[in-house]
Each structure stands twice: as C-alpha cells, then as structure tokens.
PDB file of C-alpha atoms in Angstrom:
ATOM      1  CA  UNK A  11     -29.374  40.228 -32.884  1.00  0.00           C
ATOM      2  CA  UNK A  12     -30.833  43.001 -31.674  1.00  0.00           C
ATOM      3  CA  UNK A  13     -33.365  42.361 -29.398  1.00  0.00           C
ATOM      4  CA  UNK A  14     -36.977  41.981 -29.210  1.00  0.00           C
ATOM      5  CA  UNK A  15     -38.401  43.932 -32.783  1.00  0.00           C
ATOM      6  CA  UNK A  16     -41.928  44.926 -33.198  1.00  0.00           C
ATOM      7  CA  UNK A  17     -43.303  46.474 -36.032  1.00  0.00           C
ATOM      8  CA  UNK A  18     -45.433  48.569 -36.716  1.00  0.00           C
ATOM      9  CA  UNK A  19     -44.708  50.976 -33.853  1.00  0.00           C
ATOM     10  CA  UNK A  20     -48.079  52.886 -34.342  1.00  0.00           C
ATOM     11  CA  UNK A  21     -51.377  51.820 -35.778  1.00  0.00           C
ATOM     12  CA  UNK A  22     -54.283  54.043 -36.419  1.00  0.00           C
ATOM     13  CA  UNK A  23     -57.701  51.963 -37.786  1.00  0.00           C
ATOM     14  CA  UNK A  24     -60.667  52.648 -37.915  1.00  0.00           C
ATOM     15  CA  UNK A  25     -63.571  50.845 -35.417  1.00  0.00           C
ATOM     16  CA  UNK A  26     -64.448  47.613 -37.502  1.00  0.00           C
ATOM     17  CA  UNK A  27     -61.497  47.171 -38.949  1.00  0.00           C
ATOM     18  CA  UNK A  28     -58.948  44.270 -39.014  1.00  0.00           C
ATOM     19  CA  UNK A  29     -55.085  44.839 -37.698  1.00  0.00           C
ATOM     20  CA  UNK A  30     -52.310  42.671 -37.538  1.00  0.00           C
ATOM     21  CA  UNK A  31     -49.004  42.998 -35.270  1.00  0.00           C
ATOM     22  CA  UNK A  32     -45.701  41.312 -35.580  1.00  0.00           C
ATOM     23  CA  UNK A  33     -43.394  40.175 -33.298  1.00  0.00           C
ATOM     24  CA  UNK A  34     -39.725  39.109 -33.966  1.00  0.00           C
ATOM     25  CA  UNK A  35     -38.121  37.755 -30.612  1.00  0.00           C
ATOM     26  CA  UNK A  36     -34.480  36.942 -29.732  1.00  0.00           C
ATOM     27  CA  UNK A  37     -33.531  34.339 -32.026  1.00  0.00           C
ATOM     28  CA  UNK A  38     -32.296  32.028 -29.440  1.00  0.00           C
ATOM     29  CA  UNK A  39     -35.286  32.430 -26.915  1.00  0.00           C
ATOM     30  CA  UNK A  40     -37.684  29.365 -27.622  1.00  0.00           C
ATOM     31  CA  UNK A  41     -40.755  31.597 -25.399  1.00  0.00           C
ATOM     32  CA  UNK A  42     -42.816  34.230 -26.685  1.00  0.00           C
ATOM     33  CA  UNK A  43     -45.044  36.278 -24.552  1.00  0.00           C
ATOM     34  CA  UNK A  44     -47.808  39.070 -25.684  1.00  0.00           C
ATOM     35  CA  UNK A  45     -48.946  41.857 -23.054  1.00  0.00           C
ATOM     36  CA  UNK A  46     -51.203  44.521 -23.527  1.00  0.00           C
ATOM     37  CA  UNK A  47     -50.851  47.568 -21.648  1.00  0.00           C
ATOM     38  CA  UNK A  48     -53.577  50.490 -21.219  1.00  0.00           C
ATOM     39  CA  UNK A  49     -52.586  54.091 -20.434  1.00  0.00           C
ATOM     40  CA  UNK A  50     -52.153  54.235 -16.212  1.00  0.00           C
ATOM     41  CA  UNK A  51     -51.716  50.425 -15.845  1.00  0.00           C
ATOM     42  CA  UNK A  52     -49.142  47.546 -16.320  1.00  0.00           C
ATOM     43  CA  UNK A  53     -48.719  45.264 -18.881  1.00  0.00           C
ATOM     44  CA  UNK A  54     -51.311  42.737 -18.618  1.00  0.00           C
ATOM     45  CA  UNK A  55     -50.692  38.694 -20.384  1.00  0.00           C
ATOM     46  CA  UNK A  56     -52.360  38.041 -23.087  1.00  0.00           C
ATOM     47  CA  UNK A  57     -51.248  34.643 -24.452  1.00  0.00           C
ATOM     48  CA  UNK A  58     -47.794  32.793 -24.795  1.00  0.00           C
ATOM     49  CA  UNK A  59     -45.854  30.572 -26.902  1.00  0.00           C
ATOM     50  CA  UNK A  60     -43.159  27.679 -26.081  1.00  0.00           C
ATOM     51  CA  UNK A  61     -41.755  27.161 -29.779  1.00  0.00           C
ATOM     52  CA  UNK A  62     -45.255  26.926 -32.290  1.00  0.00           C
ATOM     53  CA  UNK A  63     -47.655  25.748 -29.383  1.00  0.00           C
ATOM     54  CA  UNK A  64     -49.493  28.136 -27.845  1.00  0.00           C
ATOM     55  CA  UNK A  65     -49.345  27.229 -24.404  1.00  0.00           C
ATOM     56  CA  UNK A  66     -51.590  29.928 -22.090  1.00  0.00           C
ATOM     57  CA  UNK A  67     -54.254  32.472 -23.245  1.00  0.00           C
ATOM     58  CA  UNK A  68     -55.800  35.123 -20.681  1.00  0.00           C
ATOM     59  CA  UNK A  69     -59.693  34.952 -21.012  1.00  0.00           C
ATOM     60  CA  UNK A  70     -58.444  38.810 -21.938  1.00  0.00           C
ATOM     61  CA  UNK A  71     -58.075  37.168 -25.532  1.00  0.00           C
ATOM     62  CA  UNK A  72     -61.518  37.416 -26.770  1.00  0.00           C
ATOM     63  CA  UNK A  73     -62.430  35.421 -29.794  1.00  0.00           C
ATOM     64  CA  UNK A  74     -61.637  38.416 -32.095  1.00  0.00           C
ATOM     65  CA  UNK A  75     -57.900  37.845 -31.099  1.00  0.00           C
ATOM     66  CA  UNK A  76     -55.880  35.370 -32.723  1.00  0.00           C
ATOM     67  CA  UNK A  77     -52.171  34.827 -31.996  1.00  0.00           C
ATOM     68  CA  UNK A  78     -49.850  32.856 -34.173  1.00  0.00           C
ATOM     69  CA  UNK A  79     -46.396  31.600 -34.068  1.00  0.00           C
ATOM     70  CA  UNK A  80     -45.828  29.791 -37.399  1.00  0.00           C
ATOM     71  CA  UNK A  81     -42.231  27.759 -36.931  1.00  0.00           C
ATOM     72  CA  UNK A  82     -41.499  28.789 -33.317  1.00  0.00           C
ATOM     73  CA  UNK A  83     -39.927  32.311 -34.836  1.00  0.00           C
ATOM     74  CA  UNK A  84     -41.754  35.491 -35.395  1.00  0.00           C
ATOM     75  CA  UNK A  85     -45.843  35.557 -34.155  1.00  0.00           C
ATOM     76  CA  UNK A  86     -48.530  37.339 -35.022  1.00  0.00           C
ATOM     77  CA  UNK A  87     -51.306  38.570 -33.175  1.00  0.00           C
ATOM     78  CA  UNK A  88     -54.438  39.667 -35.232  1.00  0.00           C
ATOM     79  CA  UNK A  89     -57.438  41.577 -33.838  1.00  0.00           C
ATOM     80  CA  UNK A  90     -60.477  41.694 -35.829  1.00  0.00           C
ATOM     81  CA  UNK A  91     -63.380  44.074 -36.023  1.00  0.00           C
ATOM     82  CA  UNK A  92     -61.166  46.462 -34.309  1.00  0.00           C
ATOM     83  CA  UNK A  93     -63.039  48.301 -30.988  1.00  0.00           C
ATOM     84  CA  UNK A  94     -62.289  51.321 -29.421  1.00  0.00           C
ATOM     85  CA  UNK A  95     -61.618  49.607 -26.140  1.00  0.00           C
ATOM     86  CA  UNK A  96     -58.850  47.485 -27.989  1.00  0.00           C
ATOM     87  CA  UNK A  97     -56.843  51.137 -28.203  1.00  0.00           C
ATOM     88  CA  UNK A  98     -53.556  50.211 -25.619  1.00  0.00           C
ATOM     89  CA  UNK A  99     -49.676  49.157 -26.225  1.00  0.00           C
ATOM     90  CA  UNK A 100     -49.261  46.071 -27.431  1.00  0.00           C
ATOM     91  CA  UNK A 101     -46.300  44.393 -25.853  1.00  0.00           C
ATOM     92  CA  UNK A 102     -44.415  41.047 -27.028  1.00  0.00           C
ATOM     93  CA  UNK A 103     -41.809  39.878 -24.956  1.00  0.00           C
ATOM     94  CA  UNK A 104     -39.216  36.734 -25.584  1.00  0.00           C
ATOM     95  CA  UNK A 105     -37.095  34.461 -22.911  1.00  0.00           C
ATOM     96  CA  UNK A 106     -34.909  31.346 -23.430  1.00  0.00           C
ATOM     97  CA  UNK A 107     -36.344  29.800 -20.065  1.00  0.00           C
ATOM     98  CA  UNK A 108     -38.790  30.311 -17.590  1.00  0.00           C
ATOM     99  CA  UNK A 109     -36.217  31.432 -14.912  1.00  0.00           C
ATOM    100  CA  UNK A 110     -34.814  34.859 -15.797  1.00  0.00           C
ATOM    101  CA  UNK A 111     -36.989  37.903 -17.042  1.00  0.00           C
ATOM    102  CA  UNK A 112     -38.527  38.382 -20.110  1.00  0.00           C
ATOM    103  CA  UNK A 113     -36.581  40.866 -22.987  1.00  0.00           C
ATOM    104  CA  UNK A 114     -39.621  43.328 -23.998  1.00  0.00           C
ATOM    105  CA  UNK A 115     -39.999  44.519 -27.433  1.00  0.00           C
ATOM    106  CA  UNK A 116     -40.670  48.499 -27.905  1.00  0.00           C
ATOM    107  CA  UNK A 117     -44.754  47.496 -28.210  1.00  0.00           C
ATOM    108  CA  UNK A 118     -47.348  48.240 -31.079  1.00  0.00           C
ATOM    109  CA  UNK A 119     -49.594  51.589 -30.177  1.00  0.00           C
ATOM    110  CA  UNK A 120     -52.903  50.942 -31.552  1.00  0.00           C
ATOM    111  CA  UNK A 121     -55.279  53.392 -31.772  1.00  0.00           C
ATOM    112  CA  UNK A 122     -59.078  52.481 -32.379  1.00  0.00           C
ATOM    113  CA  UNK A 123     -60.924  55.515 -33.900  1.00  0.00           C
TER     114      UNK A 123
ATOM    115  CA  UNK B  97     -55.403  35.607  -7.221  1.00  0.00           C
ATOM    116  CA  UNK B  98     -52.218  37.233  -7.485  1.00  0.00           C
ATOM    117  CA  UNK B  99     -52.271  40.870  -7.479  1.00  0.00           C
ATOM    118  CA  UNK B 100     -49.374  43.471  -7.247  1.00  0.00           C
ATOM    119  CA  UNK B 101     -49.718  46.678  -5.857  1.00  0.00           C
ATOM    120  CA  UNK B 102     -48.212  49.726  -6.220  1.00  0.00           C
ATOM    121  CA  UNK B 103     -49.411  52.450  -4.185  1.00  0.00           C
ATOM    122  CA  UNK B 104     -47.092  55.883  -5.539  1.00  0.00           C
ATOM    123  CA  UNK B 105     -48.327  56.690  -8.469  1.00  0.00           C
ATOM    124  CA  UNK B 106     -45.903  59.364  -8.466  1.00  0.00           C
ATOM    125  CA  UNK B 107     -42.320  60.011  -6.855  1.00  0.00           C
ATOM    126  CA  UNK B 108     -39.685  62.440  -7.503  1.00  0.00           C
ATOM    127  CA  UNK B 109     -35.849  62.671  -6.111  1.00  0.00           C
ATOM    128  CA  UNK B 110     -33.114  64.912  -6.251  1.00  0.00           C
ATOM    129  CA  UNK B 111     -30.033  63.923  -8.455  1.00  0.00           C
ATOM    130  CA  UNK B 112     -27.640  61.762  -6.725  1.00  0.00           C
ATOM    131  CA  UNK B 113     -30.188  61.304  -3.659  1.00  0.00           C
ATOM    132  CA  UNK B 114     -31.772  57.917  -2.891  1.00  0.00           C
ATOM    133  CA  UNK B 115     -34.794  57.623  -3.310  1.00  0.00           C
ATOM    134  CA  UNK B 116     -37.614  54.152  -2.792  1.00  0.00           C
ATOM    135  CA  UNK B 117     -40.126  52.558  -5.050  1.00  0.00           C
ATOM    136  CA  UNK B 118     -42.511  50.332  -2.572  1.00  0.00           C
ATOM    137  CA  UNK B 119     -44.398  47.176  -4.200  1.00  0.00           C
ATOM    138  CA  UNK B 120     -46.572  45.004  -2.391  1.00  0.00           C
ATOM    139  CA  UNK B 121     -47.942  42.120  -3.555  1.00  0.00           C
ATOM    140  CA  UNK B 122     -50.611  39.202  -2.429  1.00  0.00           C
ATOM    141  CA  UNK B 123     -50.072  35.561  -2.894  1.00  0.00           C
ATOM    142  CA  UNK B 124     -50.549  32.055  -1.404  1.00  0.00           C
ATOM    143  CA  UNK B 125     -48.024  30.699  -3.352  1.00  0.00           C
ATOM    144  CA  UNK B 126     -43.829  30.021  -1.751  1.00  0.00           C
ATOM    145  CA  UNK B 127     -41.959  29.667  -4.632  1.00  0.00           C
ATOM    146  CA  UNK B 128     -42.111  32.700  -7.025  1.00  0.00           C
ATOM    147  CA  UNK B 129     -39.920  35.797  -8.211  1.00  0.00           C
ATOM    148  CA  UNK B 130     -40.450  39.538  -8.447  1.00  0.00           C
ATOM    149  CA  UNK B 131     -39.127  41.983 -10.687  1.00  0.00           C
ATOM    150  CA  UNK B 132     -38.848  45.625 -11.133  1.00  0.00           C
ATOM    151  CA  UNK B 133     -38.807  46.765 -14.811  1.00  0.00           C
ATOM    152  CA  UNK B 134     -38.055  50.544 -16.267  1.00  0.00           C
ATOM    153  CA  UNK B 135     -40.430  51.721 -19.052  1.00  0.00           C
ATOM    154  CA  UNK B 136     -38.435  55.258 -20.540  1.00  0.00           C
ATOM    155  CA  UNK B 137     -41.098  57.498 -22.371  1.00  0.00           C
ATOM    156  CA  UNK B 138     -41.451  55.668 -25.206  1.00  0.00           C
ATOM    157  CA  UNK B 139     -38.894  53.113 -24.783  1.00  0.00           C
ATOM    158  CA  UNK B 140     -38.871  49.389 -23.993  1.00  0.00           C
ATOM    159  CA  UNK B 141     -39.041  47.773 -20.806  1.00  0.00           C
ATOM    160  CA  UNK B 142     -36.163  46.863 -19.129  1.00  0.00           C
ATOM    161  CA  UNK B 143     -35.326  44.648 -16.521  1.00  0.00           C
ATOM    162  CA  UNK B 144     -33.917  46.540 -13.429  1.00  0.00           C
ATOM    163  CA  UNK B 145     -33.218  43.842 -10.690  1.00  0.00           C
ATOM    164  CA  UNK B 146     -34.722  40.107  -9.837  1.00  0.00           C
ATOM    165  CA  UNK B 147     -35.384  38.407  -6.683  1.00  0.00           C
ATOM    166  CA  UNK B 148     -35.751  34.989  -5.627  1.00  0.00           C
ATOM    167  CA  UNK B 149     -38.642  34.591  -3.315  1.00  0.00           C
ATOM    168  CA  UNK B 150     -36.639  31.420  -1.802  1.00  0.00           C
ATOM    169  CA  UNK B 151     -33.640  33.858  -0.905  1.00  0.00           C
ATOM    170  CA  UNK B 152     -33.494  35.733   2.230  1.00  0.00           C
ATOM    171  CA  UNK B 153     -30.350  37.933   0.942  1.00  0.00           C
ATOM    172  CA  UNK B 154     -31.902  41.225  -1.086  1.00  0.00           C
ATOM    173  CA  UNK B 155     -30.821  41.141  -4.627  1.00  0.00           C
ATOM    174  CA  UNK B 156     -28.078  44.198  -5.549  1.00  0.00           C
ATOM    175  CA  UNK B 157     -27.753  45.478  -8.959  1.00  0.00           C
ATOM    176  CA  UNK B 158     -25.211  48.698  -8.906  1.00  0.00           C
ATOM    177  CA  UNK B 159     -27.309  51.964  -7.690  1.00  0.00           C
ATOM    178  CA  UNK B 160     -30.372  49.315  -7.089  1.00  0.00           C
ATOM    179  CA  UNK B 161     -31.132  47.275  -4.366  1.00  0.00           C
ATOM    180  CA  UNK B 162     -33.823  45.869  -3.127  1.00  0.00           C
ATOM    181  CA  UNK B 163     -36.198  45.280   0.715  1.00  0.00           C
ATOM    182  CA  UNK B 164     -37.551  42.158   0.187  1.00  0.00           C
ATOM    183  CA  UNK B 165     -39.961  40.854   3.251  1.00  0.00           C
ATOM    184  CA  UNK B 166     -41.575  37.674   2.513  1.00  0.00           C
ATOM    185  CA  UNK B 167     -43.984  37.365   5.277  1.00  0.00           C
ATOM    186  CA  UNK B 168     -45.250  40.896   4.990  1.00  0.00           C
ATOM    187  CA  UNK B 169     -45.134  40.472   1.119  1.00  0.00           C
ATOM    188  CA  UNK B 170     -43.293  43.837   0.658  1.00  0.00           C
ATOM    189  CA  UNK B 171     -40.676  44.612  -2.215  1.00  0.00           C
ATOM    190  CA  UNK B 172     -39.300  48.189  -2.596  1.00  0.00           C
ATOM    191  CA  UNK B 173     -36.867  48.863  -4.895  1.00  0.00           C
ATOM    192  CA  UNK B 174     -34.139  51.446  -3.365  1.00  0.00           C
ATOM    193  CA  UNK B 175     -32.190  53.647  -6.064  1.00  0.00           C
ATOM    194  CA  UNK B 176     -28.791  55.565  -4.581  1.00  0.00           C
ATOM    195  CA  UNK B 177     -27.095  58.239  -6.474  1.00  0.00           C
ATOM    196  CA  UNK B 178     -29.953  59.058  -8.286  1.00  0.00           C
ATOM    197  CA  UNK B 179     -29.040  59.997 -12.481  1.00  0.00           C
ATOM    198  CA  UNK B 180     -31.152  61.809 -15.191  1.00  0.00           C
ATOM    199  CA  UNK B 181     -31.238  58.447 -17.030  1.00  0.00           C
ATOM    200  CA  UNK B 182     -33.015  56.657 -13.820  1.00  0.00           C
ATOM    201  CA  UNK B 183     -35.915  59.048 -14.777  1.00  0.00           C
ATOM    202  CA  UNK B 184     -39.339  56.641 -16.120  1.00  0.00           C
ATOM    203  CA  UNK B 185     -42.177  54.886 -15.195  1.00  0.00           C
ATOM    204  CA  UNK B 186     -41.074  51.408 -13.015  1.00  0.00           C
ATOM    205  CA  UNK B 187     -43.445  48.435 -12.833  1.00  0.00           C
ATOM    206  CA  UNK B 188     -43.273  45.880  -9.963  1.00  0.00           C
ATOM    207  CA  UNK B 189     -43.712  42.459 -11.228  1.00  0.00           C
ATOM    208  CA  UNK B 190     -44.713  38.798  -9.988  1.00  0.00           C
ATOM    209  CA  UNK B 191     -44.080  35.456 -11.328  1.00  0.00           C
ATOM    210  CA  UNK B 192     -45.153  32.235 -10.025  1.00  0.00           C
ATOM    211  CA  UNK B 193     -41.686  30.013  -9.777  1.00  0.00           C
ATOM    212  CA  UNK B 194     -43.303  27.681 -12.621  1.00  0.00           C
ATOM    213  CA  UNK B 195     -45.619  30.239 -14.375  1.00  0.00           C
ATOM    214  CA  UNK B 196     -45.241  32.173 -17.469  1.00  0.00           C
ATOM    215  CA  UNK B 197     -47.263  35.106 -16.579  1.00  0.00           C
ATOM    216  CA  UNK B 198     -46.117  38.034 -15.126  1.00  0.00           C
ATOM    217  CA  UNK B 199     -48.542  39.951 -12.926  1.00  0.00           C
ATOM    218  CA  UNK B 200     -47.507  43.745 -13.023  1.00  0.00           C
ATOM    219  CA  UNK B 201     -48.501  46.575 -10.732  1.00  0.00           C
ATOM    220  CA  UNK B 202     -49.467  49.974 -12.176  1.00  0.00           C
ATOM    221  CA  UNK B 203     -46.377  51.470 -11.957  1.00  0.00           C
ATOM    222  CA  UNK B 204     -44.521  54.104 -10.662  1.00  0.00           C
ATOM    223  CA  UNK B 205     -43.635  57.427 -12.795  1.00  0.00           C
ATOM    224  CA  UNK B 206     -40.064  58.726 -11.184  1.00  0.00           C
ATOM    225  CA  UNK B 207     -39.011  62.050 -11.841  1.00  0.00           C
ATOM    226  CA  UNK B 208     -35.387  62.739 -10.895  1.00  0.00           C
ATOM    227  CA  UNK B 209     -34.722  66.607 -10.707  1.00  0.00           C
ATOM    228  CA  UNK B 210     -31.453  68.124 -11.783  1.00  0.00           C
TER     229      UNK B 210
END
C-alpha cells in the first residue's frame, strides 16, 4: 500500500458541467476526510467518513456536492453544474483513528472554465 | 470558532541555518492538538511534527522542534540545519481532541537558499 491515491490529478470542465473525483485511502484506515484548498489558503473540511457513514459535512458542501463512500473503501465526491468558484485542490485524506494526523492524498486540481 | 493564524506569508533561510515558522491560534477549548504539515510544489502534504495540547514538554522530530505556549496560544515550528528538501509551503493545523476537522492556517511558503 502506497498511500493515500487520488485520481484524476487534473480536471479541466467546462462551467455547467458535472465532475467526479476519487479517492482511494490507506487500506487499513477506517476514516476518510475531503478538504478543499484554494490558491493562498489552507485546506479547508469538507465532509468525512467513519467506514460508509458519513459522519460531518461543512455547510461548505453545497447541495451540488455529493460525497460517497460505498463499502467503507474508496469515496467519491461529485460536484454538479460545475462553477467557476468550485476551481481549487481537492484534497482527501485517510487515518486509522482520531488521534494521530491524517495521511493526505496528492489532491484533484479542478479547473472551472 | 476556531481559527489558526499564520501571519508570514513568506520566509526564507540560509542552508543549514535555523530558521522559525510562528502559528497562532484561538480557541476555548483544553484538550486539542496542533500540527504542522509540508505541502512540496506539487506534492502531498506531509505531516512534520504533532503536539499534545495536554503536554507541557515541546514535541521534537529530528531538525524540528517546536514552542508551544498554551496560555498565549502560540505554536512555532523551529527548523535547525536548514536542507534544500525543507524548501515548501507549511500549514499550521488545529484539531479539537475529539474532532475530525482540522482547522488550517494559510500557510507559510519557505524558501531555503543554497
């Protein structure tokens, strides 16, 4: 196991458009975290999952984001009718427990044209 | 509301000096950790070093170390022997002991000259 893999690494869409990321944590970790990160700021939390259940969602996850973990393994996170402001890193990140740090993935770039 | 603040947007340092990274942050919880993490251009995060809000002693991780001052809610990160490789953008981070969310500053970009 490799780490945290994210894929794709870059997305271009167009505005209105429909995009879907995927996340593949650390087999082993049972916690599943999504950031988003704009250019000049930290990582801000999106949602996170404990196994399936999705436990916590920012009110940063607008009704045109949907986040799924489908057997506690790899999640999804799906933005629809794609807008500009939506451009930013998307980050997933994966623990075992709530103690230690998170292991970051290498993020999704999407870019909203 | 927990907010984390970075206030060098920018730093640079001489290879091999020793250079610090302050972080403050603002709270009114007592049980909680803070990070630092390394973004390389391009690269993922990494975690640098971890501190226990509970513990007085400053966490020590090789060339990092940590200030940690609980009642003025001050955590600089201190790197010695500074290397090309330390060269990236480093985020100060807050976690409430029993939270999942991490609360990042903005980050500092460190440029270590050769």
């Amino acid at each position: 196991d490799t780490g945290v893999s994210q894929n794709p690494r870059h997305k271009i869409t167009k505005r209105g458009q429909n995009v879907t990321f995927r996340c593949d944590p650390i087999s082993e970790h049972n916690r599943l975290y999504w950031y988003r990160q704009t250019l000049g700021q930290g990582p801000e939390f999106l949602t996170y999952f404990q196994n399936e259940a999705q436990l916590e969602k920012s009110r940063l996850l607008s009704d045109r984001f949907s986040a799924e973990r489908p057997k506690g393994s790899f999640s999804t996170l799906e933005i629809q009718r794609t807008e500009q402001g939506d451009s930013a890193m998307y980050l997933c990140a994966s623990s075992l427990d709530s103690i230690y740090g998170y292991t970051f993935g290498s993020g999704t770039r999407l870019t909203v044209v | 509301a927990q907010t984390v603040t970075q206030s060098q947007p920018e730093m640079s340092v001489q290879e091999a000096e020793t250079v610090t990274l302050s972080c403050t942050y603002d709270t009114s919880e007592s049980d909680y950790y803070l990070f630092w993490y390394k973004q390389p251009p391009s690269r993922q995060m990494i975690l640098v070093i971890r501190q226990e809000a509970y513990k007085q002693q400053n966490a020590t991780e090789n060339r990092f170390s940590v200030n940690f001052q609980k009642a003025a809610k001050s955590f600089s990160l201190k790197i010695s022997d500074s290397q090309l490789g330390d060269a990236a953008m480093y985020f100060c981070a807050y976690r409430v002991y029993t939270g999942n969310q991490f609360y990042f500053g903005t980050g500092t970009s460190l440029t270590v000259i050769p």
